[in-house]
Amino acid sequence: MQEVILIKDGELALKGLNRSTFEDILIKNIRRKLSALGKFRFEKAQSTISVSPESEETDLDEAAEIIGKVFGIVGYSRAAICEKEMGTILHTAEAYLGEKLDAVKTFKVESKRSDKKFPLTSPEISRETGGYLLRRHPHLKVDVHSPDIVVNVEVRDKYVFIHGNQEKGAGGMPVGTNGKGMLLISGGIDSPVAGWMMAKRGIELVAVHFASPPYTSKRAEMKVHELLRKVAVYSGRIRLYTVRFTEIQETIRDNIPEDMFTLVMRRHMMRIASMIAEKENCQALITGESVGQVASQTIFALNCTNKAAKYPVFRPCIGMDKSEIIEISRKIDAFDISIEPYQDCCTVFTPKHPKTRPTPELLDEAEAAVDWTELLDTAVKTAEAQFISVNQNPEGSY
Ligand code: ATP
Ligand code: MG
């Protein structure tokens, strides 16, 4: 029996004229992610995209799992394809879903007919199919309100799709439909979650990580790569810039009052991230900050950090509790990596008593003790860029 995966796209339906462009980006994203499994054919019709493997050997279980992690999809289901003839439809429904029907108590049939030349109307198709299945599974009852399984029969132009319940998709919008954002990624719990949340809204991610060797280790950098790989399962491959931050941090330590160390450091992160964002044509910065979580994330501190950014700073975790952030972190399989204990540059030279009510003016004044221009330029120039992708292959397709 020939099988395909049917995909319902999400908010795309709202996009009117842009719909087709959005669908094309979604198809491109799916195609990339499936490329490791083989070649697939894509067809779009009536807010459904059908994905069919070109070879019979292709593993559809794996394909379905990958599709479940592509943003821009509300729901998807495996479906059998058959000829547009009522007898064939009945046999296919039984062969494809019979076992599933044995395992449940209630069902209903829903039919759609986009080919109006098909001799039966949708209610007639449902009635015939329902009757046929009931005769073969006499324990079943029809429940039109909340059945255990819905048997879907969709009569299209070329063939008929038959499928059971739909799986929930990853939601959101296709990555690449909302421009690019620069994710500041540490090795912590929050920033990978923040990146995932913005990718979900269709933003393509570029990432920047600040490393301060020898205070921070190579292992800490590898941890960031591992985290980005987890995000890339959803977002597609991510270009990562690793910035050498040691000299700037030492200059802060030697020239800035201790209670302002962290905030001056965070402002320089924003400045450097903004410079790379400009090169990369990003329209926003993304951080994992959450209001009040630590001293550098009080509303006063955030106001100071913000002033150093050239682009809007998206902080999708801002109103979330740690437990809510951890829930997403676990869902995307990042949590166990995040809690590995490697030193981040944020924990190098941390003040014992950070300023509780900093103001941008106080920070401007403190920062004026040093001409940072060259230090910042050098940090940007010497940043190393590389692609992080799911399959560890730097030239990999996703
Ligand atoms: P996270 O769990 O993401 O590390 P956090 O609660 O530990 O967040 P901070 O360490 O204060 O908070 O960092 C706040 C945000 O600053 C991070 O979410 C991240 O976006 C950014 N950030 C912190 N350290 C780095 C780093 N070494 N490189 C890049 N960005 C960083
Ligand atoms: Mg951190």
XYZ file of C-alpha atoms and ligand atoms in Angstrom:
430
model
C 0.000 0.000 0.000
C 1.367 3.398 -0.889
C 1.713 5.708 2.078
C 2.326 9.454 2.384
C 2.459 12.047 5.145
C -0.191 14.747 5.039
C 0.647 18.081 6.607
C -1.729 20.826 7.699
C 0.009 24.140 7.797
C -0.740 26.511 10.627
C -1.095 30.253 10.763
C -0.250 30.150 7.104
C -3.949 30.073 6.458
C -4.113 33.640 7.749
C -1.601 34.980 5.321
C -3.813 35.427 2.282
C -1.767 36.361 -0.728
C 1.537 35.499 0.938
C 0.335 32.023 1.584
C 2.114 30.453 -1.323
C 5.496 31.975 -0.402
C 5.038 30.763 3.161
C 4.195 27.279 1.967
C 7.233 27.269 -0.309
C 9.498 28.138 2.651
C 7.837 25.439 4.748
C 8.356 22.871 1.994
C 11.993 23.928 1.609
C 12.511 23.475 5.374
C 10.876 20.047 5.394
C 12.786 18.952 2.304
C 16.091 19.919 3.925
C 15.322 18.079 7.114
C 14.199 14.951 5.288
C 17.146 14.956 2.898
C 19.086 12.506 5.068
C 16.302 9.931 4.642
C 16.010 10.044 0.868
C 14.105 11.885 -1.845
C 10.499 13.020 -1.395
C 7.827 14.540 -3.626
C 5.784 17.468 -2.320
C 2.344 18.512 -3.499
C 0.223 21.307 -2.101
C -3.550 21.514 -2.281
C -6.266 22.981 -0.036
C -4.059 23.917 2.961
C -2.554 20.426 2.943
C 0.902 19.436 1.799
C 1.417 15.807 0.904
C 4.885 14.356 1.243
C 5.562 11.103 -0.578
C 8.781 9.114 -0.534
C 10.229 8.354 -3.956
C 11.551 5.014 -2.773
C 9.577 2.289 -1.040
C 12.438 1.664 1.384
C 12.180 5.101 2.974
C 11.484 4.957 6.723
C 8.211 6.848 7.168
C 8.322 6.533 10.973
C 11.504 8.525 11.012
C 10.142 10.985 8.455
C 7.043 11.546 10.595
C 9.169 12.164 13.665
C 11.240 14.768 11.829
C 8.115 16.449 10.451
C 6.738 16.669 14.001
C 9.590 19.053 14.788
C 9.237 21.439 11.882
C 7.746 24.821 12.786
C 4.753 26.016 10.791
C 2.822 22.747 11.003
C -0.371 22.437 13.083
C -0.913 18.747 12.520
C 0.147 15.846 10.363
C -0.851 12.289 9.720
C 0.289 9.249 7.836
C -2.177 8.387 5.083
C -2.778 5.608 2.593
C -3.323 6.522 -1.043
C -5.774 4.704 -3.274
C -7.667 4.935 -6.552
C -10.852 6.979 -6.761
C -13.273 4.094 -6.673
C -15.612 3.344 -3.785
C -14.809 -0.388 -3.495
C -11.096 0.357 -3.375
C -11.690 3.058 -0.772
C -13.502 0.598 1.497
C -10.809 -2.086 1.163
C -8.026 0.388 1.730
C -9.721 1.856 4.817
C -10.041 -1.613 6.311
C -6.518 -2.717 5.385
C -4.944 0.503 6.624
C -6.927 1.222 9.792
C -8.525 -2.144 10.702
C -6.005 -2.940 13.418
C -6.383 0.482 14.983
C -10.165 0.095 14.968
C -9.842 -3.182 16.872
C -8.091 -1.326 19.662
C -10.732 1.382 20.210
C -14.400 1.548 21.179
C -15.819 4.452 19.190
C -15.216 5.969 15.778
C -16.639 8.181 13.114
C -15.926 8.729 9.441
C -15.279 12.178 8.016
C -15.157 12.663 4.296
C -14.090 15.489 2.029
C -14.603 15.621 -1.666
C -12.689 18.286 -3.565
C -13.360 16.441 -6.835
C -17.049 17.191 -7.347
C -17.190 14.735 -10.271
C -16.811 11.814 -7.845
C -20.204 10.045 -7.968
C -20.864 10.052 -4.193
C -21.269 13.133 -1.987
C -19.219 13.482 1.205
C -22.074 12.321 3.517
C -22.628 9.323 1.226
C -18.943 8.380 1.323
C -18.990 8.625 5.140
C -22.125 6.534 5.428
C -20.845 3.750 3.156
C -17.432 3.630 4.756
C -18.886 3.727 8.278
C -21.294 0.878 7.507
C -18.574 -1.222 5.910
C -16.216 -0.796 8.876
C -18.994 -1.442 11.415
C -19.809 -4.768 9.755
C -16.168 -5.823 10.124
C -15.741 -4.491 13.681
C -19.113 -5.097 15.328
C -17.816 -4.029 18.762
C -17.487 -0.448 17.510
C -19.947 2.344 18.191
C -20.293 5.537 16.212
C -19.641 8.656 18.266
C -19.856 11.868 16.290
C -18.819 14.138 19.188
C -15.666 12.640 20.688
C -14.742 9.402 18.939
C -11.554 7.513 19.821
C -10.624 7.564 16.171
C -11.729 9.561 13.167
C -11.444 7.762 9.855
C -10.776 10.451 7.254
C -11.521 9.916 3.591
C -10.347 12.742 1.346
C -11.209 12.483 -2.323
C -8.758 14.693 -4.191
C -8.067 15.422 -7.865
C -5.737 12.512 -8.501
C -6.366 10.050 -5.723
C -7.948 9.398 -2.346
C -6.207 9.839 0.996
C -7.296 7.695 3.930
C -6.029 8.400 7.410
C -6.778 8.132 11.108
C -6.206 10.675 13.856
C -3.913 13.594 13.240
C -0.751 14.116 15.318
C -0.133 17.542 16.775
C 2.587 19.488 14.930
C 5.221 21.790 16.430
C 3.065 24.846 15.650
C 4.480 28.310 15.028
C 5.617 29.642 11.674
C 8.150 28.310 9.158
C 11.707 29.331 10.046
C 12.811 32.010 7.615
C 9.443 33.709 7.242
C 10.255 36.307 9.912
C 13.813 37.389 9.162
C 16.909 36.661 11.198
C 17.745 37.105 14.886
C 21.051 36.962 16.748
C 20.822 34.610 19.730
C 23.206 35.227 22.631
C 23.794 31.701 23.797
C 25.476 30.705 27.048
C 25.725 27.175 28.341
C 22.740 27.739 30.630
C 19.144 26.613 30.585
C 17.449 29.778 29.427
C 19.131 30.911 26.224
C 18.588 27.691 24.205
C 14.917 27.869 25.206
C 14.781 31.521 24.139
C 16.281 30.609 20.754
C 13.810 27.777 20.298
C 10.882 30.078 21.128
C 11.881 32.717 18.597
C 12.645 30.105 15.911
C 9.113 28.881 16.531
C 7.887 32.299 15.450
C 9.657 31.914 12.123
C 12.928 33.690 12.956
C 16.090 32.185 11.467
C 18.763 31.990 14.159
C 22.358 33.133 14.064
C 24.166 32.641 17.387
C 26.971 34.296 19.291
C 28.809 32.817 22.259
C 31.323 34.638 24.445
C 34.216 32.543 25.680
C 36.999 33.661 28.002
C 39.836 31.170 27.822
C 41.663 30.210 29.983
C 38.952 31.128 32.531
C 36.440 29.140 30.497
C 37.246 25.783 28.953
C 36.974 24.215 25.513
C 34.449 21.827 27.063
C 32.188 24.786 27.845
C 32.286 25.719 24.149
C 31.516 22.148 23.124
C 28.540 22.243 25.469
C 27.219 25.273 23.591
C 27.604 23.370 20.307
C 25.623 20.470 21.782
C 22.878 22.832 22.908
C 22.664 24.495 19.513
C 22.409 21.072 17.898
C 19.287 20.462 20.006
C 17.791 23.778 18.899
C 18.783 23.020 15.289
C 16.578 19.903 15.326
C 13.736 22.420 15.137
C 15.280 25.541 13.638
C 17.595 24.079 11.038
C 21.338 24.700 11.040
C 22.654 27.722 12.927
C 25.706 29.830 12.175
C 27.608 30.311 15.433
C 30.133 33.048 16.163
C 32.464 32.335 19.055
C 33.878 35.578 20.432
C 37.131 35.718 22.446
C 36.061 37.809 25.406
C 39.061 37.423 27.737
C 40.753 40.730 27.050
C 37.553 42.703 27.466
C 36.750 40.952 30.730
C 40.246 41.578 32.086
C 40.005 45.215 31.071
C 36.705 45.441 32.941
C 38.267 43.830 36.008
C 41.169 46.305 35.952
C 39.239 49.502 35.206
C 35.617 49.298 36.353
C 34.275 49.495 39.924
C 33.557 45.961 41.074
C 29.830 46.446 41.653
C 29.404 47.230 37.934
C 31.500 44.364 36.482
C 28.588 42.239 35.355
C 26.552 45.016 33.794
C 29.454 46.498 31.856
C 30.243 43.006 30.627
C 26.631 42.447 29.557
C 26.568 45.808 27.761
C 29.686 44.813 25.826
C 28.005 41.536 24.919
C 25.119 43.558 23.494
C 27.497 45.833 21.582
C 29.459 42.977 20.038
C 26.303 40.990 19.284
C 24.863 44.096 17.588
C 27.974 44.504 15.427
C 27.813 40.881 14.284
C 24.044 41.165 13.857
C 24.577 44.028 11.450
C 27.037 42.002 9.363
C 24.612 39.093 9.333
C 21.608 41.214 8.456
C 19.756 40.292 11.675
C 16.884 42.477 12.844
C 16.882 41.602 16.554
C 18.943 40.210 19.409
C 17.607 37.309 21.492
C 18.531 36.518 25.110
C 17.334 34.109 27.783
C 16.776 36.794 30.407
C 13.825 36.578 32.772
C 12.901 39.537 34.923
C 14.187 39.376 38.501
C 15.943 36.023 38.082
C 19.374 37.352 39.096
C 20.860 40.766 39.961
C 21.754 41.446 36.320
C 18.134 40.823 35.338
C 16.306 43.284 37.561
C 14.208 45.760 35.629
C 16.873 48.406 36.383
C 19.671 46.191 35.092
C 17.719 45.245 31.971
C 17.167 48.909 31.215
C 20.940 49.470 31.357
C 21.734 46.461 29.180
C 19.116 47.446 26.637
C 20.694 50.849 26.049
C 23.816 49.158 24.658
C 21.924 47.166 22.023
C 21.467 48.518 18.528
C 18.494 46.276 17.775
C 15.370 45.330 19.681
C 16.198 42.657 22.271
C 13.738 39.765 22.259
C 13.552 38.079 25.655
C 10.863 35.446 25.245
C 11.515 34.026 28.748
C 11.012 37.414 30.374
C 7.732 36.574 32.132
C 8.350 32.897 32.725
C 9.167 31.097 35.964
C 12.281 28.956 36.004
C 10.083 25.847 36.199
C 8.266 26.857 33.020
C 11.559 27.436 31.228
C 12.812 24.045 32.403
C 9.677 22.393 31.056
C 10.521 23.589 27.547
C 14.196 22.807 28.060
C 13.286 19.197 28.796
C 10.856 19.014 25.920
C 13.586 19.978 23.457
C 16.010 17.583 25.142
C 18.442 20.339 26.136
C 18.093 20.218 29.917
C 20.592 17.433 30.667
C 23.222 19.245 28.624
C 22.467 22.633 30.203
C 23.030 21.383 33.734
C 26.532 20.044 33.010
C 28.742 22.157 35.249
C 31.115 24.172 33.056
C 32.206 27.675 33.863
C 30.544 30.384 31.748
C 32.228 33.748 31.202
C 29.367 35.308 33.188
C 30.656 33.650 36.333
C 34.225 34.890 35.884
C 34.998 37.969 38.017
C 31.504 38.230 39.481
C 31.113 41.011 42.032
C 30.200 40.065 45.598
C 27.725 42.921 45.814
C 26.365 43.951 42.404
C 24.731 47.357 42.172
C 21.056 46.979 42.923
C 19.821 50.210 41.300
C 22.168 50.818 38.373
C 21.385 53.582 35.890
C 22.588 53.917 32.290
C 24.253 57.227 33.247
C 26.326 55.611 36.013
C 27.417 52.899 33.619
C 28.256 55.376 30.844
C 30.426 57.226 33.341
C 32.228 54.106 34.518
C 32.771 52.872 30.964
C 34.314 56.237 29.975
C 37.504 55.227 31.821
C 38.512 53.098 28.817
C 38.410 53.543 25.045
C 36.694 50.298 24.102
C 36.522 50.812 20.350
C 39.548 48.757 19.414
C 38.817 46.016 21.924
C 35.294 45.630 20.538
C 36.466 45.747 16.909
C 39.099 43.106 17.590
C 36.585 40.865 19.321
C 34.319 41.037 16.258
C 37.169 40.585 13.770
C 38.629 37.577 15.535
C 35.312 35.832 16.172
C 35.244 32.347 14.670
C 32.204 31.406 12.626
C 30.945 27.904 11.911
C 27.708 26.116 11.137
C 26.176 23.924 13.815
C 23.800 21.358 12.398
C 21.942 18.353 13.722
C 23.994 15.772 11.921
C 27.350 17.226 13.017
C 28.296 17.734 9.413
C 29.298 21.378 9.011
C 28.288 21.338 5.355
C 25.226 19.255 6.247
C 22.007 20.299 4.672
C 20.326 21.136 7.955
P 21.184 31.198 30.691
O 20.509 30.064 31.382
O 20.722 31.380 29.271
O 22.670 31.161 30.840
P 21.006 32.872 32.947
O 19.749 32.888 33.691
O 22.148 32.041 33.460
O 20.685 32.484 31.442
P 22.815 35.100 32.672
O 23.975 34.203 32.869
O 22.714 36.368 33.430
O 21.427 34.388 32.868
O 22.712 35.486 31.162
C 21.607 36.156 30.659
C 21.590 36.023 29.156
O 22.787 36.585 28.595
C 21.616 34.584 28.691
O 20.323 34.036 28.649
C 22.230 34.695 27.344
O 21.271 35.120 26.373
C 23.249 35.800 27.524
N 24.565 35.233 27.877
C 25.072 34.971 29.080
N 26.320 34.450 29.005
C 26.600 34.366 27.697
C 27.727 33.906 26.933
N 28.808 33.395 27.522
N 27.681 33.994 25.599
C 26.570 34.479 24.979
N 25.493 34.930 25.625
C 25.491 34.875 26.968
Mg 23.995 31.757 32.429
